[in-house]
Amino acid sequence: MCGIVGYVGWREAETVIVAGLKRMEYRGYDSAGIAVVTADGVVSRKKAGKLVNLETELVEHPLASSHQGIGHTRWATHGGPTDENAHPHLGRTGRVALVHNGIIENFAQLRAELVADGVEFASDTDSEAVAHLLEREVLDGHGLTEAMRRTVGRLEGSFTLVAIDAQCPDTVVAARRSSPLVVGVGDKEMFLASDVASFIEHTREAIELGQDQIVEITPDSVAVTTFDAEEAPVRPYHIDWDLSAAEKGGYDWFMRKEIFEQPKAVSDTLLGRIGADRLLVLDEMRIDVAHLRSIDSIIVVACGTAYHAGLIAKYAIEHWTRIPVEVELASEFRYRDPIVTSRTLVVTISQSGETADTLMAVRHAREQRAKVVSICNTNGATIPRESDAVIYTHAGPEIGVASTKGFTTQLIACYLLGLYLAQIRDAKFGDEIASLVRELEALPAKMDEVLDDLGTTLALARDLMDCSVVLFLGRHVGYPVALEGALKLKEISYMHAEGFAAGELKHGPIALVEEGLPVFIVVPPRGRDQLHDKVVSNIQEVRARGARTIVLAERDDAEAERFADVFLPLPTVPTLFQPVLAILPLQEFACEVATLKGHDVDQPRNLAKSVTVE
Ligand code: AGP
């Protein structure tokens, strides 16, 4: 997820664009850049690192005056955070400049075509390929808007593009597919942005762009058409948010925003990794297939929420590949003198890619000659840089300290890794893998169903906000969900919350149960041996002792609902994928309780987003 700005009007473009990027720096902050049209053509400046680096560059190398330009603050997906990979990207003649938010799935094919055409790439990004394609259309005599239309017809994946042409004065053109883009309508000036935060100080009149639409703005006009050159309805609206809310997309917290971003984050994490026959395509797995076929054990190493994702990965990877999987807390791993050989595959999971405990585990594993695959959400972070291979999640920057979309996209990456290993080791037939991949592809829509039905969860938060203890129970992959639900509640509401394996309750923890004690129970889908029935028995055990049971189960699971004081229904998915849905109400519950208690949900006490000390 990146931040994009476009401007045309009477103000100095550089001033408007840099200020707009500042308002969106939370969307991505590993590099930034600007391009404007001046009397000498398109001029651009771009720098890796925080936006302040670009500002310094602009002081040292100022741009000539301009009233037309584009800007970008990046969250790297293809290509690390370097000056060269920063946006904007220019065509090879420098006539056209472009910024991009999203993932071009057919990037490799387009790049090969352009290289064969004699184009020399200055960066590793998918976005630069689009800049070259667009300029080629302009040089063929098409106006910028028509050139954009012809270009997007070549692209697959998710993309929002904004471009300028040195020979097209007072005009900025954009195209939108999947990644957000909104027009700010001013007085003799127009704005384009990933979200309204970037221009809200200048105008509150906006136009939302729809899927597969192209917009051409000039100081006095906005023209919206479809990718097929048809007139598109213009939907103006008035922004009634203040600036702070605008930066959170209208949500009260970044955490809440990120909870609701999860379906798209999961879609983006799947993008480009599923082949036409629904077999896995993990280009980034830079580990020799023969070596992966030879591994005889896997150790997953992580901390906190990422560790809970690892616990779920164990069930999936062992079931699909029959390779033994251990899951270790990174802070414990290297001190227990682990058995690691060259046939061990160590998988680390880290949203930030900077967690010191996990980084030390990577170094220890590599000293033991094991190959290390990292699952990470931060392109170019230390942990992926020190690993043999990386599977990036594409959740976009996660600002809230309590991890939400980081967790669900880690699960997706773990599932992809497990299925990929099963595929290359012939542990599962292609049709079995394809069937599971179809279930993965169906998850975002089912996540939306859950997120559209959180009324009961919000009411429950009001009921339970003053409780001193809350328990969470689950079995099989529901057990790590119970642990994660407890962690979410602990870390932002500061209430005592604990997750248990449901089968473990009778071995001690059931002594905690007393009248009115709230107990969340995650019930697995039916059909997996006695798993379901055993958990229903656990519900009865705690209910018989006075607990208030909050049951998460399949929508039509009447047996589980029978013993629920509060029932939170879930769409049906395969057992191993249920955590992606079951965690959603628990995230929102924690967020709402903490909000009602008046806590700073995004920056809870004593915590940091990335723990870079051991
Ligand atoms: C999760 O809500 C916490 N913020 C914390 O447990 C976090 O998951 C842990 O510190 C690991 O961080 P990482 O994924 O960036 O390595």
XYZ file of C-alpha atoms and ligand atoms in Angstrom:
630
model
C 0.000 0.000 0.000
C 1.546 3.307 -1.040
C 0.503 6.949 -0.933
C -0.141 8.683 -4.251
C -0.719 12.395 -4.987
C -1.502 14.273 -8.213
C -2.055 18.026 -8.585
C -2.917 20.575 -11.252
C -3.921 24.168 -10.500
C -2.644 27.581 -9.437
C -0.492 26.597 -6.482
C 3.164 25.527 -6.549
C 2.888 21.813 -7.339
C 5.890 20.881 -5.193
C 4.393 22.482 -2.079
C 1.016 20.782 -2.511
C 2.506 17.412 -3.349
C 5.027 17.236 -0.501
C 2.398 18.329 2.027
C 0.020 15.750 0.604
C 2.620 13.007 0.885
C 3.236 13.970 4.514
C -0.432 13.388 5.268
C -0.134 9.888 3.835
C 3.286 8.862 5.055
C 1.684 6.215 7.300
C 0.640 4.404 4.102
C 4.207 3.660 3.233
C 7.453 5.200 4.268
C 10.443 3.431 2.793
C 10.982 5.898 -0.051
C 9.310 8.923 -1.659
C 9.456 10.975 -4.827
C 7.940 13.767 -6.905
C 7.796 14.699 -10.592
C 6.543 17.970 -12.102
C 6.154 19.419 -15.584
C 8.367 22.498 -16.048
C 9.372 24.617 -19.027
C 12.272 22.187 -19.415
C 10.051 19.092 -19.435
C 9.433 16.557 -16.678
C 11.741 16.932 -13.683
C 11.785 14.477 -10.773
C 13.440 13.922 -7.422
C 13.224 10.736 -5.374
C 14.941 9.337 -2.293
C 14.944 6.135 -0.241
C 13.992 6.393 3.389
C 11.576 8.706 5.147
C 9.912 11.632 3.392
C 12.305 14.014 5.133
C 15.064 12.654 2.879
C 13.124 13.821 -0.171
C 12.530 17.195 1.441
C 16.265 17.554 2.036
C 16.931 16.595 -1.568
C 14.468 19.246 -2.762
C 16.244 21.889 -0.705
C 19.620 20.855 -2.090
C 18.329 20.404 -5.643
C 15.180 22.558 -5.955
C 12.654 21.993 -8.701
C 11.741 24.766 -11.114
C 8.312 26.304 -10.663
C 5.392 24.124 -11.784
C 1.647 23.824 -11.276
C 1.324 20.235 -12.431
C 2.826 17.162 -10.804
C 2.640 13.788 -9.089
C 4.106 12.330 -5.916
C 4.491 8.961 -4.174
C 5.394 7.579 -0.760
C 6.243 3.905 -1.054
C 5.597 0.647 0.762
C 7.876 -1.634 -1.237
C 6.489 -4.796 -2.770
C 8.699 -5.397 -5.830
C 12.285 -4.294 -5.267
C 13.813 -3.020 -2.037
C 13.619 0.575 -0.721
C 16.333 2.295 -2.805
C 16.568 5.629 -4.668
C 16.275 3.794 -7.987
C 13.186 1.836 -6.936
C 11.458 4.916 -5.512
C 8.630 6.392 -7.592
C 7.990 8.284 -9.866
C 9.308 6.203 -12.725
C 10.022 7.814 -16.088
C 9.918 6.432 -19.620
C 13.259 6.154 -21.304
C 12.961 9.543 -23.060
C 11.910 11.203 -19.802
C 8.769 12.640 -21.379
C 6.329 10.719 -19.153
C 6.405 10.178 -15.372
C 4.220 7.731 -13.451
C 3.507 6.600 -9.897
C 1.841 3.296 -9.003
C 0.085 1.691 -6.043
C -0.579 -2.044 -6.298
C 0.968 -5.201 -7.755
C 1.336 -5.927 -11.482
C 0.937 -9.692 -11.733
C 2.223 -10.020 -15.325
C 5.233 -7.856 -14.606
C 7.858 -10.406 -15.624
C 6.330 -10.891 -19.071
C 6.014 -7.136 -19.669
C 9.564 -6.507 -18.534
C 10.895 -9.220 -20.861
C 8.999 -7.677 -23.774
C 10.384 -4.214 -23.037
C 13.952 -5.431 -22.582
C 13.680 -7.257 -25.885
C 12.571 -3.884 -27.272
C 15.830 -2.340 -26.096
C 14.532 -0.747 -22.904
C 17.123 -0.563 -20.114
C 15.470 -0.724 -16.710
C 16.769 1.625 -14.037
C 14.966 -0.211 -11.216
C 13.717 -3.626 -10.040
C 10.124 -2.492 -9.859
C 7.008 -3.630 -11.673
C 5.956 0.037 -11.849
C 8.806 1.076 -14.151
C 7.548 -1.364 -16.762
C 4.253 0.517 -16.786
C 6.030 3.865 -17.234
C 7.791 2.521 -20.317
C 4.587 1.070 -21.749
C 2.770 4.374 -21.194
C 5.514 6.443 -22.797
C 5.600 4.098 -25.776
C 1.888 4.803 -26.349
C 2.426 8.565 -26.025
C 5.345 8.464 -28.463
C 3.054 6.588 -30.860
C 0.946 9.732 -30.956
C -1.794 8.934 -28.430
C -2.842 11.619 -25.970
C -2.040 10.857 -22.328
C -5.586 9.714 -21.488
C -5.833 7.394 -24.484
C -2.283 6.198 -23.870
C -3.272 5.337 -20.286
C -6.300 3.428 -21.520
C -4.206 1.399 -23.934
C -1.613 0.731 -21.241
C -4.008 -0.562 -18.577
C -5.335 -2.977 -21.172
C -1.959 -4.756 -20.952
C -1.891 -5.018 -17.170
C -3.017 -7.782 -14.790
C -3.225 -7.422 -11.012
C -4.095 -4.464 -8.787
C -2.969 -0.990 -9.820
C -3.666 2.676 -9.404
C -1.573 4.777 -11.728
C -1.108 8.554 -11.930
C 0.900 10.113 -14.753
C 2.026 13.377 -16.373
C 3.330 14.106 -19.877
C 5.792 16.919 -20.552
C 3.863 17.780 -23.714
C 0.427 17.713 -22.094
C 0.204 20.911 -20.051
C -2.182 21.437 -17.136
C -3.251 17.798 -17.157
C -2.843 14.799 -14.875
C -4.269 11.393 -15.810
C -4.956 8.412 -13.559
C -6.324 4.878 -13.766
C -7.787 2.834 -10.922
C -8.104 -0.903 -10.393
C -8.421 -2.204 -6.804
C -6.099 0.276 -5.060
C -8.024 3.381 -3.902
C -8.008 6.785 -5.658
C -10.090 9.884 -5.024
C -10.366 13.262 -6.803
C -10.307 16.496 -4.762
C -12.342 19.210 -6.519
C -10.996 22.691 -5.849
C -11.484 26.174 -7.271
C -9.385 26.223 -10.458
C -7.363 23.333 -9.080
C -7.794 19.587 -8.864
C -6.206 16.933 -6.682
C -5.760 13.164 -6.948
C -4.858 11.002 -3.945
C -4.939 7.562 -2.397
C -7.057 9.061 0.355
C -8.592 12.384 1.191
C -6.110 13.120 3.977
C -3.677 14.499 1.424
C -5.877 17.340 0.132
C -8.514 17.850 2.830
C -6.888 21.151 3.881
C -7.621 22.561 0.390
C -11.042 21.126 -0.371
C -13.699 18.860 1.127
C -15.418 18.248 -2.192
C -14.404 14.886 -3.629
C -15.212 12.359 -6.315
C -14.694 8.646 -5.592
C -13.279 6.736 -8.560
C -14.703 3.297 -9.225
C -13.084 0.075 -10.384
C -11.500 0.153 -13.860
C -11.951 3.877 -14.363
C -9.699 6.508 -15.921
C -9.786 10.165 -14.865
C -8.319 13.195 -16.587
C -8.018 16.341 -14.469
C -7.222 19.924 -15.498
C -7.569 23.026 -13.297
C -11.199 23.381 -14.405
C -12.352 19.892 -15.294
C -12.699 16.257 -14.252
C -13.470 13.690 -16.952
C -14.130 10.092 -15.844
C -14.363 7.219 -18.324
C -14.140 3.441 -18.092
C -11.224 1.348 -19.290
C -13.476 0.710 -22.329
C -13.711 4.444 -23.108
C -17.334 4.723 -22.006
C -18.626 7.710 -20.057
C -18.595 6.843 -16.339
C -21.023 8.309 -13.790
C -19.320 10.913 -11.585
C -20.156 10.444 -7.893
C -19.276 13.667 -5.995
C -19.464 13.734 -2.205
C -18.649 16.076 0.668
C -15.940 15.000 3.122
C -17.077 15.539 6.662
C -14.022 14.023 8.351
C -11.413 16.114 10.097
C -7.781 15.654 9.085
C -6.910 13.171 11.827
C -9.848 10.911 10.959
C -9.039 11.275 7.274
C -5.603 9.762 7.804
C -7.359 6.729 9.253
C -9.787 6.540 6.360
C -12.588 7.693 8.651
C -11.933 5.013 11.293
C -11.255 5.970 14.905
C -8.050 3.904 15.070
C -5.479 2.581 12.626
C -6.113 -0.814 14.255
C -9.810 -0.649 13.380
C -8.944 0.413 9.830
C -6.490 -2.443 9.541
C -9.049 -4.954 10.828
C -11.289 -3.982 7.936
C -8.433 -3.942 5.429
C -7.838 -7.663 5.945
C -9.900 -9.051 3.050
C -7.936 -6.888 0.615
C -4.648 -7.639 2.351
C -5.359 -11.360 1.981
C -6.279 -10.898 -1.703
C -3.079 -8.946 -2.283
C -1.004 -11.639 -0.550
C -2.446 -14.271 -2.880
C -1.899 -12.120 -5.991
C 0.666 -13.449 -8.422
C 1.268 -16.691 -6.513
C -1.398 -18.915 -8.034
C -0.850 -20.288 -11.520
C -3.546 -20.785 -14.162
C -4.021 -24.415 -13.082
C -4.215 -23.212 -9.451
C -0.835 -24.655 -8.608
C 1.516 -22.527 -6.547
C 4.015 -20.149 -8.136
C 6.426 -18.898 -5.454
C 9.053 -17.096 -7.549
C 10.567 -15.612 -4.441
C 11.461 -19.040 -3.050
C 15.159 -18.729 -3.884
C 15.892 -22.158 -2.403
C 16.717 -24.978 -4.772
C 13.741 -27.321 -5.233
C 16.030 -30.336 -4.795
C 17.056 -28.973 -1.403
C 13.442 -28.402 -0.397
C 12.713 -31.976 -1.369
C 15.515 -33.124 0.924
C 14.477 -31.372 4.123
C 13.393 -33.678 6.925
C 12.274 -31.186 9.532
C 10.900 -27.657 9.792
C 11.255 -25.256 12.695
C 9.029 -22.183 12.722
C 10.434 -19.333 14.823
C 8.594 -16.133 15.755
C 7.294 -13.925 18.569
C 3.879 -12.847 19.800
C 1.174 -12.809 17.186
C 3.582 -14.135 14.571
C 4.263 -17.093 16.881
C 0.524 -17.814 16.994
C 0.491 -17.808 13.204
C 3.347 -20.305 13.355
C 1.345 -22.605 15.621
C -1.406 -22.697 13.013
C 1.144 -23.233 10.250
C 2.308 -26.383 12.055
C -1.101 -28.084 11.718
C -1.355 -27.171 8.039
C 2.188 -27.922 6.918
C 2.384 -31.252 8.777
C -1.000 -32.319 7.426
C -0.139 -31.494 3.827
C 3.573 -32.441 3.666
C 4.041 -35.005 6.504
C 7.241 -33.144 7.461
C 7.613 -32.766 11.254
C 7.179 -29.105 12.244
C 8.292 -27.577 15.533
C 7.197 -24.079 16.501
C 9.535 -22.110 18.757
C 9.416 -18.766 20.505
C 12.314 -16.881 18.948
C 13.508 -15.750 22.396
C 13.850 -19.400 23.467
C 15.108 -20.938 20.240
C 18.831 -20.447 20.313
C 19.190 -20.913 24.078
C 17.804 -24.437 24.053
C 20.618 -25.730 21.856
C 18.161 -26.810 19.148
C 18.801 -29.722 16.812
C 19.317 -27.976 13.489
C 21.001 -29.596 10.479
C 21.477 -28.757 6.816
C 18.239 -30.689 6.211
C 16.256 -28.476 8.563
C 14.201 -25.673 7.040
C 13.829 -22.774 9.455
C 10.818 -20.544 8.760
C 10.696 -17.198 10.534
C 7.575 -15.060 10.679
C 7.823 -11.345 11.348
C 5.573 -8.452 10.311
C 8.249 -5.810 10.867
C 11.226 -7.922 9.838
C 13.226 -6.174 12.592
C 12.354 -8.155 15.746
C 15.682 -8.771 17.470
C 14.713 -12.159 18.982
C 13.725 -13.446 15.565
C 16.752 -11.933 13.827
C 19.074 -13.665 16.319
C 17.279 -16.934 15.577
C 17.888 -16.446 11.843
C 21.602 -15.952 12.458
C 21.792 -18.978 14.746
C 19.968 -21.193 12.241
C 22.261 -20.158 9.407
C 25.339 -20.833 11.551
C 23.941 -24.363 11.866
C 23.827 -24.514 8.024
C 20.029 -24.586 7.867
C 18.230 -22.744 5.080
C 15.987 -19.944 6.312
C 12.740 -18.766 4.718
C 11.245 -15.601 6.147
C 7.623 -14.564 6.015
C 7.631 -10.789 6.321
C 5.482 -7.741 5.612
C 8.277 -5.202 5.250
C 10.202 -5.276 1.999
C 13.935 -4.992 2.452
C 13.849 -5.372 6.277
C 16.799 -6.915 8.108
C 15.314 -10.383 8.643
C 14.429 -11.027 4.982
C 17.759 -9.565 3.931
C 19.562 -12.125 6.119
C 17.395 -15.057 5.021
C 17.852 -17.425 2.092
C 14.348 -16.767 0.799
C 11.386 -14.584 1.683
C 7.654 -14.749 1.177
C 6.391 -11.200 1.517
C 2.909 -10.611 2.776
C 1.260 -7.681 1.031
C -0.729 -6.250 3.904
C 0.637 -2.735 3.478
C 2.037 -0.863 6.471
C 0.532 -1.985 9.775
C 0.456 1.079 12.046
C -1.517 -0.230 15.012
C 0.784 -1.887 17.546
C -1.681 -4.745 17.923
C -1.168 -6.867 14.835
C -4.284 -7.751 12.835
C -3.806 -7.820 9.057
C -0.214 -8.831 9.761
C -1.557 -11.998 11.389
C -4.098 -13.045 8.782
C -1.683 -12.432 5.909
C 0.986 -14.429 7.768
C -1.491 -17.304 7.859
C -1.991 -17.006 4.104
C 1.760 -17.012 3.510
C 2.126 -20.093 5.741
C -0.625 -21.894 3.824
C 1.062 -20.966 0.529
C 4.404 -22.287 1.801
C 2.841 -25.526 3.035
C 0.985 -26.151 -0.210
C 4.072 -25.256 -2.231
C 6.163 -27.801 -0.308
C 3.436 -30.426 -0.739
C 3.338 -29.620 -4.453
C 7.080 -29.883 -5.141
C 7.440 -32.975 -2.927
C 4.404 -34.637 -4.549
C 2.904 -35.047 -1.094
C -0.462 -33.984 -2.558
C -1.975 -34.395 -5.985
C -2.458 -31.337 -8.155
C -6.234 -31.545 -7.939
C -6.077 -31.640 -4.132
C -3.872 -28.552 -4.091
C -6.070 -26.776 -6.631
C -9.117 -27.480 -4.492
C -7.439 -25.989 -1.401
C -6.243 -22.989 -3.423
C -9.829 -22.323 -4.522
C -10.787 -22.268 -0.832
C -7.988 -19.758 -0.167
C -9.238 -17.553 -2.982
C -12.726 -17.633 -1.460
C -11.527 -16.394 1.943
C -11.629 -12.592 1.333
C -15.343 -12.696 0.514
C -16.028 -14.796 3.625
C -13.951 -12.386 5.709
C -16.163 -9.580 4.412
C -19.224 -11.529 5.561
C -17.824 -11.705 9.101
C -16.739 -8.057 9.113
C -20.195 -6.988 7.921
C -21.819 -8.708 10.902
C -20.024 -7.465 14.030
C -22.994 -5.933 15.829
C -23.177 -8.706 18.416
C -19.448 -8.416 18.992
C -19.675 -4.672 19.633
C -22.559 -5.172 22.078
C -20.555 -7.884 23.831
C -17.637 -5.463 24.259
C -19.932 -3.062 26.103
C -21.187 -5.913 28.322
C -17.763 -7.283 29.201
C -15.612 -4.161 29.328
C -15.424 -4.204 33.138
C -14.696 -7.910 33.562
C -11.421 -8.719 35.327
C -10.765 -12.053 33.589
C -11.694 -13.434 30.171
C -10.800 -16.948 28.989
C -10.444 -18.162 25.395
C -10.642 -21.847 24.457
C -9.934 -23.686 21.223
C -8.791 -27.049 19.947
C -6.579 -27.931 16.965
C -6.085 -24.718 14.944
C -8.657 -23.087 17.198
C -6.179 -23.259 20.083
C -3.730 -20.710 18.583
C -6.781 -18.575 17.745
C -7.645 -18.650 21.457
C -4.101 -17.592 22.308
C -4.218 -14.757 19.759
C -7.633 -13.580 20.909
C -6.328 -13.423 24.468
C -3.208 -11.540 23.382
C -5.253 -8.931 21.478
C -7.426 -8.295 24.534
C -4.470 -8.220 26.930
C -2.301 -5.836 24.966
C -4.830 -3.080 24.320
C -7.458 -3.365 27.106
C -4.940 -4.371 29.815
C -7.484 -6.942 31.093
C -6.281 -10.350 32.225
C -7.046 -12.738 29.373
C -5.778 -16.229 28.818
C -6.044 -18.755 26.002
C -6.130 -22.494 26.636
C -6.302 -25.688 24.648
C -9.907 -26.706 25.304
C -8.850 -30.245 26.143
C -6.429 -28.930 28.756
C -9.100 -27.172 30.809
C -9.919 -30.195 32.992
C -6.226 -30.517 33.907
C -6.328 -27.420 36.099
C -7.571 -24.201 34.486
C -11.234 -25.192 34.943
C -10.739 -24.213 38.567
C -10.804 -20.623 37.298
C -14.380 -20.972 36.067
C -16.990 -19.298 38.218
C -20.435 -17.730 37.843
C -20.544 -15.256 34.999
C -16.949 -15.713 33.888
C -16.841 -14.906 30.131
C -15.350 -17.760 28.111
C -14.882 -17.505 24.326
C -14.855 -20.889 22.619
C -13.754 -21.385 19.007
C -15.631 -24.401 17.634
C -14.106 -26.131 14.580
C -16.195 -26.906 11.508
C -18.024 -30.230 11.695
C -16.709 -33.239 9.832
C -13.190 -33.466 11.281
C -13.417 -36.676 13.408
C -14.599 -35.987 16.950
C -12.907 -32.579 17.048
C -16.189 -30.726 16.897
C -18.017 -32.881 19.430
C -15.197 -32.669 21.953
C -15.249 -28.881 21.850
C -19.036 -28.837 22.280
C -18.474 -30.980 25.387
C -15.967 -28.415 26.630
C -18.598 -25.687 26.240
C -20.971 -27.718 28.400
C -18.245 -28.270 31.019
C -17.650 -24.553 31.554
C -21.318 -23.645 31.231
C -22.224 -26.188 33.902
C -19.935 -24.255 36.225
C -21.537 -20.885 35.565
C -19.401 -19.538 32.716
C -20.920 -17.115 30.208
C -20.177 -18.875 26.922
C -19.410 -16.859 23.788
C -19.316 -19.413 20.994
C -17.728 -18.896 17.574
C -18.918 -21.649 15.216
C -20.246 -22.326 11.744
C -23.389 -20.326 11.028
C -25.735 -23.352 11.045
C -24.046 -25.259 13.862
C -27.170 -25.658 16.001
C -25.444 -28.043 18.399
C -22.790 -25.474 19.313
C -25.313 -22.638 19.373
C -27.451 -24.591 21.859
C -24.843 -24.056 24.565
C -24.000 -20.466 23.667
C -25.020 -17.500 25.754
C -23.746 -15.422 22.847
C -23.305 -16.920 19.377
C -20.881 -15.459 16.826
C -21.536 -17.208 13.484
C -18.799 -17.949 10.955
C -19.049 -18.925 7.275
C -18.045 -22.504 6.517
C -14.444 -23.050 5.449
C -12.056 -26.016 5.709
C -10.885 -26.572 9.294
C -7.309 -25.455 8.638
C -8.490 -22.115 7.178
C -10.995 -21.280 9.921
C -8.494 -19.155 11.942
C -8.542 -16.518 9.159
C -12.245 -15.953 9.952
C -12.447 -16.802 13.655
C -9.859 -14.195 14.640
C -11.835 -11.295 13.118
C -14.542 -10.952 15.836
C -11.864 -11.376 18.514
C -9.796 -8.531 17.018
C -12.813 -6.242 16.843
C -13.893 -7.255 20.372
C -10.504 -6.267 21.780
C -10.447 -3.025 19.794
C -13.928 -2.046 20.999
C -13.264 -2.911 24.663
C -10.077 -0.847 24.647
C -11.896 2.032 22.947
C -14.694 1.946 25.530
C -12.082 1.925 28.297
C -10.581 5.091 26.798
C -7.219 3.533 25.954
C -4.898 4.550 23.123
C -5.669 1.539 20.956
C -2.964 2.245 18.372
C -0.204 2.841 20.911
C -0.990 0.811 24.035
C 1.105 1.338 27.153
C 4.519 -0.333 27.497
C 4.475 -1.643 23.892
C 6.278 -0.822 20.648
C 5.370 -1.803 17.131
C 8.684 -3.468 16.541
C 10.760 -4.898 19.402
C 14.291 -4.368 18.155
C 15.933 -5.316 21.452
C 16.317 -8.829 22.848
C 1.084 -8.421 18.327
O -0.172 -7.773 18.422
C 2.177 -7.690 19.029
N 2.279 -6.360 18.524
C 3.480 -8.458 19.079
O 3.220 -9.680 19.725
C 4.140 -8.792 17.707
O 3.374 -9.736 17.032
C 5.527 -9.377 17.991
O 6.306 -8.399 18.652
C 6.256 -9.827 16.723
O 6.469 -8.715 15.886
P 6.959 -9.000 14.377
O 5.862 -9.780 13.718
O 7.156 -7.639 13.775
O 8.229 -9.786 14.443
